[in-house]
mmCIF file of C-alpha atoms and ligand atoms in Angstrom:
data_model
loop_
_atom_site.group_PDB
_atom_site.id
_atom_site.type_symbol
_atom_site.label_atom_id
_atom_site.label_comp_id
_atom_site.label_asym_id
_atom_site.label_seq_id
_atom_site.Cartn_x
_atom_site.Cartn_y
_atom_site.Cartn_z
ATOM 1 C CA MET A 1 96.585 112.053 59.913
ATOM 2 C CA SER A 2 97.702 114.665 57.559
ATOM 3 C CA GLY A 3 94.879 116.834 56.722
ATOM 4 C CA THR A 4 92.656 115.477 60.201
ATOM 5 C CA ALA A 5 92.378 117.925 62.833
ATOM 6 C CA GLN A 6 94.761 117.186 65.345
ATOM 7 C CA PRO A 7 92.384 117.105 69.056
ATOM 8 C CA ASP A 8 93.813 118.350 72.292
ATOM 9 C CA LEU A 9 93.493 116.142 75.387
ATOM 10 C CA SER A 10 90.582 118.716 76.689
ATOM 11 C CA ASP A 11 88.309 117.693 73.412
ATOM 12 C CA LEU A 12 87.912 114.028 73.791
ATOM 13 C CA PRO A 13 85.653 112.771 76.430
ATOM 14 C CA LEU A 14 87.679 112.184 79.006
ATOM 15 C CA ARG A 15 86.024 110.366 82.053
ATOM 16 C CA PRO A 16 85.218 113.941 84.477
ATOM 17 C CA GLU A 17 87.680 112.053 86.975
ATOM 18 C CA LEU A 18 90.677 111.740 85.303
ATOM 19 C CA LYS A 19 90.630 115.902 83.743
ATOM 20 C CA GLY A 20 93.730 117.665 84.406
ATOM 21 C CA GLU A 21 95.449 114.200 85.716
ATOM 22 C CA GLU A 22 99.155 113.728 84.456
ATOM 23 C CA PRO A 23 100.379 110.077 83.612
ATOM 24 C CA TYR A 24 102.924 109.034 86.723
ATOM 25 C CA GLY A 25 105.874 110.159 85.096
ATOM 26 C CA ALA A 26 109.480 109.627 87.298
ATOM 27 C CA PRO A 27 111.684 111.836 85.446
ATOM 28 C CA GLN A 28 113.950 109.309 83.115
ATOM 29 C CA LEU A 29 116.754 111.750 82.528
ATOM 30 C CA ASP A 30 120.520 111.112 80.668
ATOM 31 C CA VAL A 31 122.455 111.892 83.823
ATOM 32 C CA PRO A 32 125.980 109.695 85.003
ATOM 33 C CA VAL A 33 124.325 108.540 88.334
ATOM 34 C CA LEU A 34 120.669 107.202 88.481
ATOM 35 C CA LEU A 35 119.216 107.224 92.078
ATOM 36 C CA ASN A 36 115.375 107.859 91.482
ATOM 37 C CA VAL A 37 113.041 104.729 91.312
ATOM 38 C CA ASN A 38 114.483 101.893 93.586
ATOM 39 C CA GLU A 39 116.569 100.139 91.213
ATOM 40 C CA ASN A 40 118.963 97.613 91.238
ATOM 41 C CA PRO A 41 122.079 98.894 89.971
ATOM 42 C CA TYR A 42 123.959 96.157 88.638
ATOM 43 C CA PRO A 43 123.012 94.800 85.425
ATOM 44 C CA PRO A 44 122.993 90.626 85.415
ATOM 45 C CA ASP A 45 126.187 89.260 84.857
ATOM 46 C CA GLU A 46 127.644 87.663 80.965
ATOM 47 C CA GLN A 47 125.909 84.653 82.178
ATOM 48 C CA VAL A 48 122.402 85.752 82.979
ATOM 49 C CA ILE A 49 122.799 88.152 79.470
ATOM 50 C CA ALA A 50 123.285 84.900 77.661
ATOM 51 C CA ASP A 51 120.603 82.662 78.959
ATOM 52 C CA ILE A 52 118.313 84.601 78.163
ATOM 53 C CA ALA A 53 119.129 85.551 74.720
ATOM 54 C CA ARG A 54 118.826 82.153 74.520
ATOM 55 C CA ALA A 55 115.163 81.905 76.455
ATOM 56 C CA VAL A 56 113.865 85.040 73.926
ATOM 57 C CA THR A 57 115.444 82.647 70.414
ATOM 58 C CA GLU A 58 113.197 79.539 71.723
ATOM 59 C CA ALA A 59 110.283 81.708 72.629
ATOM 60 C CA ALA A 60 110.521 83.674 69.206
ATOM 61 C CA ALA A 61 110.680 80.259 67.506
ATOM 62 C CA SER A 62 106.700 80.087 68.461
ATOM 63 C CA MET A 63 105.486 83.479 68.520
ATOM 64 C CA ASN A 64 102.759 83.215 66.383
ATOM 65 C CA ARG A 65 100.919 81.217 69.291
ATOM 66 C CA TYR A 66 99.630 82.593 72.287
ATOM 67 C CA PRO A 67 101.467 82.196 75.030
ATOM 68 C CA GLU A 68 100.435 80.023 77.969
ATOM 69 C CA ARG A 69 97.720 81.982 78.900
ATOM 70 C CA ASP A 70 98.165 80.747 83.187
ATOM 71 C CA ALA A 71 101.935 80.762 83.396
ATOM 72 C CA ILE A 72 101.862 78.024 85.630
ATOM 73 C CA GLY A 73 105.757 76.981 84.721
ATOM 74 C CA LEU A 74 106.682 80.180 85.699
ATOM 75 C CA ARG A 75 103.981 80.920 89.312
ATOM 76 C CA ASP A 76 105.433 77.277 90.118
ATOM 77 C CA ASP A 77 108.881 78.787 89.810
ATOM 78 C CA LEU A 78 107.793 81.593 92.428
ATOM 79 C CA ALA A 79 105.851 79.577 94.819
ATOM 80 C CA ARG A 80 109.819 77.913 94.765
ATOM 81 C CA TYR A 81 111.765 81.040 95.265
ATOM 82 C CA LEU A 82 109.230 82.137 97.716
ATOM 83 C CA GLY A 83 108.807 78.472 100.286
ATOM 84 C CA HIS A 84 106.740 78.370 102.816
ATOM 85 C CA ASP A 85 104.734 75.334 101.734
ATOM 86 C CA LEU A 86 103.594 77.441 97.917
ATOM 87 C CA ARG A 87 102.087 75.550 95.374
ATOM 88 C CA ALA A 88 101.342 77.225 91.614
ATOM 89 C CA GLU A 89 98.220 78.004 92.595
ATOM 90 C CA ASN A 90 98.682 80.147 95.118
ATOM 91 C CA ILE A 91 100.686 83.165 93.573
ATOM 92 C CA TRP A 92 99.381 85.254 90.615
ATOM 93 C CA ALA A 93 101.403 86.966 88.128
ATOM 94 C CA ALA A 94 101.406 90.028 85.886
ATOM 95 C CA ASN A 95 103.369 93.146 83.938
ATOM 96 C CA GLY A 96 104.965 94.263 87.498
ATOM 97 C CA SER A 97 103.395 94.075 91.174
ATOM 98 C CA ASN A 98 100.791 97.632 89.911
ATOM 99 C CA GLU A 99 99.642 95.298 87.530
ATOM 100 C CA VAL A 100 98.991 92.200 90.250
ATOM 101 C CA MET A 101 97.827 95.120 92.944
ATOM 102 C CA THR A 102 95.347 96.478 89.624
ATOM 103 C CA HIS A 103 93.710 93.384 88.944
ATOM 104 C CA VAL A 104 93.479 92.853 93.319
ATOM 105 C CA LEU A 105 90.785 96.275 92.552
ATOM 106 C CA GLY A 106 89.980 95.278 89.994
ATOM 107 C CA ALA A 107 87.985 92.373 91.485
ATOM 108 C CA PHE A 108 87.825 93.800 95.036
ATOM 109 C CA GLY A 109 87.158 97.199 94.697
ATOM 110 C CA GLY A 110 85.150 98.803 92.613
ATOM 111 C CA PRO A 111 82.146 101.442 92.667
ATOM 112 C CA GLY A 112 80.484 101.323 96.012
ATOM 113 C CA ARG A 113 84.165 100.268 97.726
ATOM 114 C CA SER A 114 86.304 101.471 99.418
ATOM 115 C CA GLY A 115 89.939 101.130 99.983
ATOM 116 C CA LEU A 116 92.645 102.362 102.802
ATOM 117 C CA THR A 117 96.166 102.178 102.838
ATOM 118 C CA PHE A 118 98.727 104.356 105.889
ATOM 119 C CA SER A 119 100.122 107.578 104.342
ATOM 120 C CA PRO A 120 102.926 108.630 103.790
ATOM 121 C CA SER A 121 102.369 105.470 101.127
ATOM 122 C CA TYR A 122 103.129 103.771 97.487
ATOM 123 C CA SER A 123 102.139 106.992 94.739
ATOM 124 C CA MET A 124 100.260 104.536 92.910
ATOM 125 C CA TYR A 125 97.179 103.156 95.346
ATOM 126 C CA PRO A 126 95.384 106.223 94.644
ATOM 127 C CA GLU A 127 95.938 105.646 90.877
ATOM 128 C CA TYR A 128 94.760 101.970 91.457
ATOM 129 C CA ALA A 129 91.827 103.035 93.254
ATOM 130 C CA ARG A 130 90.787 105.538 90.534
ATOM 131 C CA ASN A 131 91.189 103.604 87.604
ATOM 132 C CA THR A 132 88.909 100.665 89.164
ATOM 133 C CA HIS A 133 85.961 103.942 90.461
ATOM 134 C CA THR A 134 87.272 102.580 94.382
ATOM 135 C CA GLU A 135 86.541 105.148 97.366
ATOM 136 C CA TRP A 136 90.182 105.929 98.697
ATOM 137 C CA LEU A 137 90.689 106.758 102.223
ATOM 138 C CA THR A 138 94.334 107.236 104.203
ATOM 139 C CA VAL A 139 95.196 107.025 107.636
ATOM 140 C CA PRO A 140 98.206 108.606 108.592
ATOM 141 C CA ARG A 141 101.260 106.814 110.166
ATOM 142 C CA LYS A 142 102.839 108.775 112.956
ATOM 143 C CA ALA A 143 106.139 110.779 113.082
ATOM 144 C CA ASP A 144 108.183 108.254 112.715
ATOM 145 C CA PHE A 145 106.094 107.099 109.897
ATOM 146 C CA SER A 146 105.468 103.914 111.781
ATOM 147 C CA ILE A 147 101.710 102.794 111.550
ATOM 148 C CA ASP A 148 99.721 103.719 114.083
ATOM 149 C CA VAL A 149 97.806 100.804 115.500
ATOM 150 C CA ASP A 150 95.413 101.872 117.393
ATOM 151 C CA LEU A 151 94.437 104.237 115.519
ATOM 152 C CA ALA A 152 94.608 102.148 112.255
ATOM 153 C CA LEU A 153 92.621 99.555 113.795
ATOM 154 C CA ARG A 154 89.473 102.546 114.767
ATOM 155 C CA SER A 155 89.904 103.602 111.393
ATOM 156 C CA ILE A 156 89.630 99.899 109.783
ATOM 157 C CA ALA A 157 86.295 99.500 112.170
ATOM 158 C CA GLU A 158 84.872 102.810 111.458
ATOM 159 C CA ILE A 159 85.732 102.522 107.348
ATOM 160 C CA ARG A 160 85.230 98.681 106.770
ATOM 161 C CA PRO A 161 87.582 99.029 103.873
ATOM 162 C CA ASP A 162 86.746 96.528 101.539
ATOM 163 C CA VAL A 163 90.810 96.756 100.363
ATOM 164 C CA ILE A 164 93.784 97.158 102.916
ATOM 165 C CA LEU A 165 96.839 97.694 101.369
ATOM 166 C CA VAL A 166 99.845 98.281 103.362
ATOM 167 C CA ALA A 167 103.848 98.664 101.952
ATOM 168 C CA SER A 168 106.070 97.046 104.314
ATOM 169 C CA PRO A 169 109.038 97.535 104.298
ATOM 170 C CA ASN A 170 106.721 101.297 102.770
ATOM 171 C CA ASN A 171 108.141 103.249 100.004
ATOM 172 C CA PRO A 172 108.612 106.362 100.069
ATOM 173 C CA THR A 173 109.705 106.345 103.945
ATOM 174 C CA GLY A 174 112.065 102.840 103.799
ATOM 175 C CA THR A 175 110.244 101.707 107.574
ATOM 176 C CA ARG A 176 108.953 98.362 107.907
ATOM 177 C CA ALA A 177 106.022 97.209 109.929
ATOM 178 C CA GLY A 178 106.051 94.406 112.780
ATOM 179 C CA ILE A 179 104.653 91.212 111.912
ATOM 180 C CA ASP A 180 102.876 91.777 114.763
ATOM 181 C CA GLU A 181 101.579 94.712 113.971
ATOM 182 C CA LEU A 182 100.701 93.348 110.422
ATOM 183 C CA GLU A 183 98.681 90.469 112.185
ATOM 184 C CA ALA A 184 96.452 92.836 113.798
ATOM 185 C CA LEU A 185 95.757 95.163 110.572
ATOM 186 C CA CYS A 186 95.238 91.132 109.245
ATOM 187 C CA GLN A 187 92.541 90.329 112.356
ATOM 188 C CA ALA A 188 90.505 94.044 112.107
ATOM 189 C CA ALA A 189 90.447 93.606 108.272
ATOM 190 C CA PRO A 190 86.830 93.240 107.714
ATOM 191 C CA GLY A 191 88.041 92.783 103.128
ATOM 192 C CA VAL A 192 91.448 91.728 101.624
ATOM 193 C CA ILE A 193 93.780 93.112 103.122
ATOM 194 C CA VAL A 194 97.856 93.264 100.758
ATOM 195 C CA ILE A 195 101.190 93.482 102.416
ATOM 196 C CA ASP A 196 103.325 94.936 99.405
ATOM 197 C CA GLU A 197 106.650 93.911 100.070
ATOM 198 C CA ALA A 198 107.918 94.864 96.730
ATOM 199 C CA TYR A 199 111.421 95.965 99.347
ATOM 200 C CA ALA A 200 111.716 93.012 101.024
ATOM 201 C CA GLU A 201 114.147 91.002 100.247
ATOM 202 C CA PHE A 202 115.917 94.578 101.760
ATOM 203 C CA ALA A 203 115.088 94.687 105.235
ATOM 204 C CA ARG A 204 117.533 93.736 107.878
ATOM 205 C CA PRO A 205 118.623 90.478 108.407
ATOM 206 C CA GLY A 206 115.871 88.548 111.121
ATOM 207 C CA SER A 207 112.922 90.261 109.603
ATOM 208 C CA ARG A 208 109.690 88.756 109.365
ATOM 209 C CA SER A 209 107.690 88.365 106.084
ATOM 210 C CA ALA A 210 104.133 88.585 105.486
ATOM 211 C CA LEU A 211 103.781 84.878 104.130
ATOM 212 C CA GLU A 212 104.157 83.456 106.821
ATOM 213 C CA LEU A 213 100.823 84.869 107.900
ATOM 214 C CA LEU A 214 99.779 83.663 104.932
ATOM 215 C CA PRO A 215 97.737 79.954 106.229
ATOM 216 C CA ARG A 216 95.690 81.891 109.425
ATOM 217 C CA PHE A 217 94.400 84.986 107.295
ATOM 218 C CA PRO A 218 91.999 83.118 104.045
ATOM 219 C CA ARG A 219 92.130 86.955 102.948
ATOM 220 C CA LEU A 220 95.430 87.573 102.848
ATOM 221 C CA ALA A 221 97.389 88.561 99.850
ATOM 222 C CA VAL A 222 101.444 89.615 99.627
ATOM 223 C CA SER A 223 102.837 91.061 96.657
ATOM 224 C CA ARG A 224 106.347 90.955 95.276
ATOM 225 C CA THR A 225 107.916 92.280 92.470
ATOM 226 C CA MET A 226 111.553 90.890 90.394
ATOM 227 C CA SER A 227 112.022 94.956 90.449
ATOM 228 C CA LYS A 228 114.092 95.912 93.024
ATOM 229 C CA ALA A 229 116.303 92.839 95.167
ATOM 230 C CA PHE A 230 115.791 90.729 91.861
ATOM 231 C CA ALA A 231 117.137 93.302 89.329
ATOM 232 C CA PHE A 232 114.455 92.706 87.112
ATOM 233 C CA ALA A 233 113.261 95.716 86.580
ATOM 234 C CA GLY A 234 113.064 96.345 83.001
ATOM 235 C CA GLY A 235 111.704 92.541 83.264
ATOM 236 C CA ARG A 236 108.347 93.713 84.390
ATOM 237 C CA LEU A 237 107.387 90.698 86.255
ATOM 238 C CA GLY A 238 105.599 91.263 89.792
ATOM 239 C CA TYR A 239 103.323 88.254 91.737
ATOM 240 C CA LEU A 240 101.435 87.626 95.305
ATOM 241 C CA ALA A 241 100.651 85.042 96.909
ATOM 242 C CA ALA A 242 97.646 84.174 98.715
ATOM 243 C CA ALA A 243 94.950 81.600 98.778
ATOM 244 C CA PRO A 244 94.024 79.095 95.623
ATOM 245 C CA ALA A 245 90.356 81.113 95.927
ATOM 246 C CA PHE A 246 91.620 84.575 95.494
ATOM 247 C CA VAL A 247 93.901 84.123 92.870
ATOM 248 C CA ASP A 248 90.902 82.384 90.862
ATOM 249 C CA ALA A 249 89.373 86.067 91.502
ATOM 250 C CA LEU A 250 92.004 88.151 89.731
ATOM 251 C CA ARG A 251 91.837 85.816 87.065
ATOM 252 C CA ILE A 252 88.593 86.873 86.338
ATOM 253 C CA ILE A 253 89.492 90.433 85.915
ATOM 254 C CA ARG A 254 93.236 89.247 84.241
ATOM 255 C CA LEU A 255 92.775 90.507 80.678
ATOM 256 C CA PRO A 256 93.866 87.097 78.182
ATOM 257 C CA TYR A 257 97.755 86.061 77.357
ATOM 258 C CA HIS A 258 98.522 89.105 79.890
ATOM 259 C CA LEU A 259 102.524 87.792 80.512
ATOM 260 C CA SER A 260 103.381 87.283 77.097
ATOM 261 C CA ALA A 261 106.085 84.561 76.179
ATOM 262 C CA VAL A 262 109.211 86.392 76.530
ATOM 263 C CA THR A 263 108.310 87.926 80.170
ATOM 264 C CA GLN A 264 107.573 84.200 81.223
ATOM 265 C CA ALA A 265 110.668 82.958 79.322
ATOM 266 C CA VAL A 266 112.848 86.018 80.655
ATOM 267 C CA ALA A 267 111.583 85.913 84.046
ATOM 268 C CA ARG A 268 112.061 81.845 84.370
ATOM 269 C CA VAL A 269 115.682 82.186 83.368
ATOM 270 C CA ALA A 270 115.959 84.878 86.000
ATOM 271 C CA LEU A 271 114.437 82.940 88.632
ATOM 272 C CA ALA A 272 116.791 79.880 87.763
ATOM 273 C CA HIS A 273 119.853 82.160 88.582
ATOM 274 C CA ALA A 274 117.860 83.581 91.696
ATOM 275 C CA PRO A 275 121.866 83.512 94.039
ATOM 276 C CA ARG A 276 123.294 85.043 90.576
ATOM 277 C CA MET A 277 120.223 88.573 90.083
ATOM 278 C CA LEU A 278 120.499 88.836 94.365
ATOM 279 C CA ALA A 279 124.432 88.455 94.292
ATOM 280 C CA GLN A 280 125.123 91.932 95.542
ATOM 281 C CA LEU A 281 122.054 92.050 98.166
ATOM 282 C CA ASP A 282 124.511 91.838 100.987
ATOM 283 C CA VAL A 283 126.591 95.277 99.560
ATOM 284 C CA LEU A 284 123.288 97.133 98.952
ATOM 285 C CA ARG A 285 122.069 96.719 101.962
ATOM 286 C CA ALA A 286 125.553 97.272 103.448
ATOM 287 C CA GLU A 287 125.777 100.335 100.996
ATOM 288 C CA ARG A 288 121.975 101.143 102.786
ATOM 289 C CA ASP A 289 123.544 101.150 106.476
ATOM 290 C CA LYS A 290 126.310 103.253 105.713
ATOM 291 C CA LEU A 291 124.520 106.150 103.652
ATOM 292 C CA GLN A 292 122.045 106.229 106.262
ATOM 293 C CA ASP A 293 124.838 107.016 109.066
ATOM 294 C CA ARG A 294 126.280 109.522 106.709
ATOM 295 C CA LEU A 295 123.237 111.415 105.992
ATOM 296 C CA VAL A 296 122.626 111.523 110.042
ATOM 297 C CA THR A 297 126.181 112.668 110.389
ATOM 298 C CA ALA A 298 125.077 115.429 108.385
ATOM 299 C CA ASP A 299 122.832 116.911 111.016
ATOM 300 C CA LEU A 300 119.630 115.197 108.329
ATOM 301 C CA ASP A 301 116.447 113.614 109.243
ATOM 302 C CA VAL A 302 116.645 110.043 107.987
ATOM 303 C CA ALA A 303 113.405 108.014 108.303
ATOM 304 C CA GLU A 304 114.754 103.722 109.755
ATOM 305 C CA SER A 305 115.276 102.096 106.386
ATOM 306 C CA ASP A 306 114.815 98.496 105.511
ATOM 307 C CA ALA A 307 114.260 98.822 101.329
ATOM 308 C CA ASN A 308 116.993 100.053 99.005
ATOM 309 C CA PHE A 309 116.067 103.884 99.347
ATOM 310 C CA ILE A 310 116.430 106.442 101.887
ATOM 311 C CA LEU A 311 114.076 109.570 102.955
ATOM 312 C CA PHE A 312 116.005 112.357 104.218
ATOM 313 C CA GLY A 313 114.875 115.884 105.044
ATOM 314 C CA ARG A 314 114.077 118.294 105.948
ATOM 315 C CA PHE A 315 114.034 121.026 103.443
ATOM 316 C CA ALA A 316 112.573 124.530 103.677
ATOM 317 C CA ASP A 317 112.892 124.244 99.691
ATOM 318 C CA ARG A 318 113.521 120.688 98.834
ATOM 319 C CA HIS A 319 112.903 121.057 94.961
ATOM 320 C CA ARG A 320 116.270 123.504 94.927
ATOM 321 C CA VAL A 321 118.290 120.625 96.482
ATOM 322 C CA TRP A 322 116.550 118.191 93.801
ATOM 323 C CA GLN A 323 117.879 120.910 91.015
ATOM 324 C CA SER A 324 121.330 121.403 92.557
ATOM 325 C CA LEU A 325 121.664 117.576 93.072
ATOM 326 C CA LEU A 326 120.612 117.068 88.658
ATOM 327 C CA ASP A 327 122.997 120.436 87.920
ATOM 328 C CA ARG A 328 125.710 117.558 89.684
ATOM 329 C CA GLY A 329 124.589 115.061 87.767
ATOM 330 C CA VAL A 330 122.943 113.054 90.871
ATOM 331 C CA LEU A 331 119.283 112.677 90.044
ATOM 332 C CA ILE A 332 116.869 111.240 93.008
ATOM 333 C CA ARG A 333 113.132 111.738 93.581
ATOM 334 C CA GLU A 334 111.226 114.613 95.197
ATOM 335 C CA THR A 335 108.400 112.755 97.121
ATOM 336 C CA GLY A 336 107.251 112.240 99.859
ATOM 337 C CA PRO A 337 105.871 114.556 102.254
ATOM 338 C CA ALA A 338 106.718 118.016 102.014
ATOM 339 C CA GLY A 339 110.120 119.337 102.449
ATOM 340 C CA TRP A 340 111.792 115.198 101.833
ATOM 341 C CA LEU A 341 113.545 113.851 99.845
ATOM 342 C CA ARG A 342 114.330 110.188 98.750
ATOM 343 C CA VAL A 343 117.497 108.501 97.211
ATOM 344 C CA SER A 344 118.768 105.208 95.813
ATOM 345 C CA VAL A 345 121.269 102.140 97.363
ATOM 346 C CA GLY A 346 123.280 102.576 93.996
ATOM 347 C CA THR A 347 126.867 100.755 93.806
ATOM 348 C CA PRO A 348 129.531 102.264 96.476
ATOM 349 C CA GLU A 349 130.280 105.205 93.466
ATOM 350 C CA GLU A 350 127.296 106.492 92.664
ATOM 351 C CA ASN A 351 126.661 106.883 96.532
ATOM 352 C CA ALA A 352 129.964 108.330 97.280
ATOM 353 C CA ALA A 353 129.175 110.760 93.846
ATOM 354 C CA PHE A 354 125.254 111.844 95.703
ATOM 355 C CA THR A 355 127.285 112.009 98.496
ATOM 356 C CA ALA A 356 129.863 114.168 97.869
ATOM 357 C CA ALA A 357 127.347 115.993 95.683
ATOM 358 C CA LEU A 358 125.354 116.749 98.624
ATOM 359 C CA THR A 359 128.237 118.066 101.042
ATOM 360 C CA GLU A 360 128.636 120.543 98.412
ATOM 361 C CA VAL A 361 124.487 121.563 98.175
ATOM 362 C CA LEU A 362 124.119 121.294 101.913
ATOM 363 C CA PRO A 363 125.590 124.785 103.147
ATOM 364 C CA THR A 364 123.320 126.586 101.051
ATOM 365 C CA ALA A 365 120.254 124.517 101.478
ATOM 366 C CA GLU A 366 117.299 125.451 104.274
ATOM 367 C CA ARG A 367 116.240 123.571 106.426
ATOM 368 C CA ALA A 368 112.435 123.177 107.180
ATOM 369 C CA SER A 369 111.610 124.972 109.961
ATOM 370 C CA ASP A 370 109.444 123.460 112.970
ATOM 371 C CA GLU A 371 106.029 125.089 113.164
HETATM 372 C C1 PLP B 1 105.674 99.733 97.034
HETATM 373 C C2 PLP B 1 105.862 99.587 96.203
HETATM 374 N N1 PLP B 1 105.283 98.398 95.779
HETATM 375 C C3 PLP B 1 105.129 98.199 93.741
HETATM 376 C C4 PLP B 1 105.863 98.536 92.915
HETATM 377 C C5 PLP B 1 105.869 98.408 91.738
HETATM 378 O O1 PLP B 1 107.158 98.206 91.335
HETATM 379 P P1 PLP B 1 106.692 96.393 89.680
HETATM 380 O O2 PLP B 1 105.776 97.716 89.181
HETATM 381 O O3 PLP B 1 107.648 97.638 88.784
HETATM 382 O O4 PLP B 1 106.378 95.919 89.724
HETATM 383 C C6 PLP B 1 106.808 99.395 93.637
HETATM 384 C C7 PLP B 1 107.877 100.706 92.822
HETATM 385 O O5 PLP B 1 108.913 101.084 92.807
HETATM 386 C C8 PLP B 1 106.650 100.104 95.246
HETATM 387 O O6 PLP B 1 107.602 100.769 95.362
#
């Protein structure tokens, strides 16, 4: 483009509601201990790596052709993984659950329509709404970050949202809603409701998934991802389970051939190796509980987590604490309500490094005062 004037973003005719917006941007920094985006810290084992490589080679041989447009084989595998008598026509898949959710908002939200969630929650929800011209509303959670069901039901009756998104376990709080609470929300939802179970596999034993509610609520979808427990964040594969008609609605909105042949092939390999991919789940759950105990012992406020991360605080200047940890080679996430920070659960060594760094930082970290 030499000789061509390079415009600034402000010179371009951007949609007015996008002016001044920043792209999603959890920092990607090269530091020894990465505990900021709730990844599974364990890479795939040798066997899975070899099988993925073979699947990519096979996919390469027909790269001149478009991929299987409806990804039936992959959706069939995902249905089998979820159980609950689900079949391929109950499953929708896309490049991460972020894309799945964008399809939901595209199909059921839109101009003149509204969506609702319970704050604080996942920071991308308002962005899906913005991108699809859906009005976005929030109902606050209680002080312990559980859903205030009475307030939720009153708000739903008043607002009559077209889409309700409920993350359980919730990000960034880690808190999980009980099945009775989810059922009450499903009962009240006038439009569609998505229970976002991105972190479901990390929940404590005995926790019940909203998947069991699917037969009774035809406008319910339960969203999952392979990015977290499944240790497949780089593969970009999210999915949901719902009634076949719900899935048909999403098929209208998706771009043609949205899931590449490589994505479909490698996700199927990962699913075929589910026990290997999920092998570290017990370690991660135990590490989460240990980390939670350590934070409580350090006299911090800690949200009860059923996920692979913990929200803790509260600090008068959380950025300073975040930066001091980064200076010690530990990257966590500055997110959630004012004063709180979120740390992902890593390997025992990474968690020990985080704890050691925090122990150094805490004596000079001023706590937030209760006003
Ligand atoms: C609650 C929740 N939902 C959805 C996602 C999106 O995950 P992905 O697009 O990697 O499937 C995340 C990612 O952090 C999340 O925390």
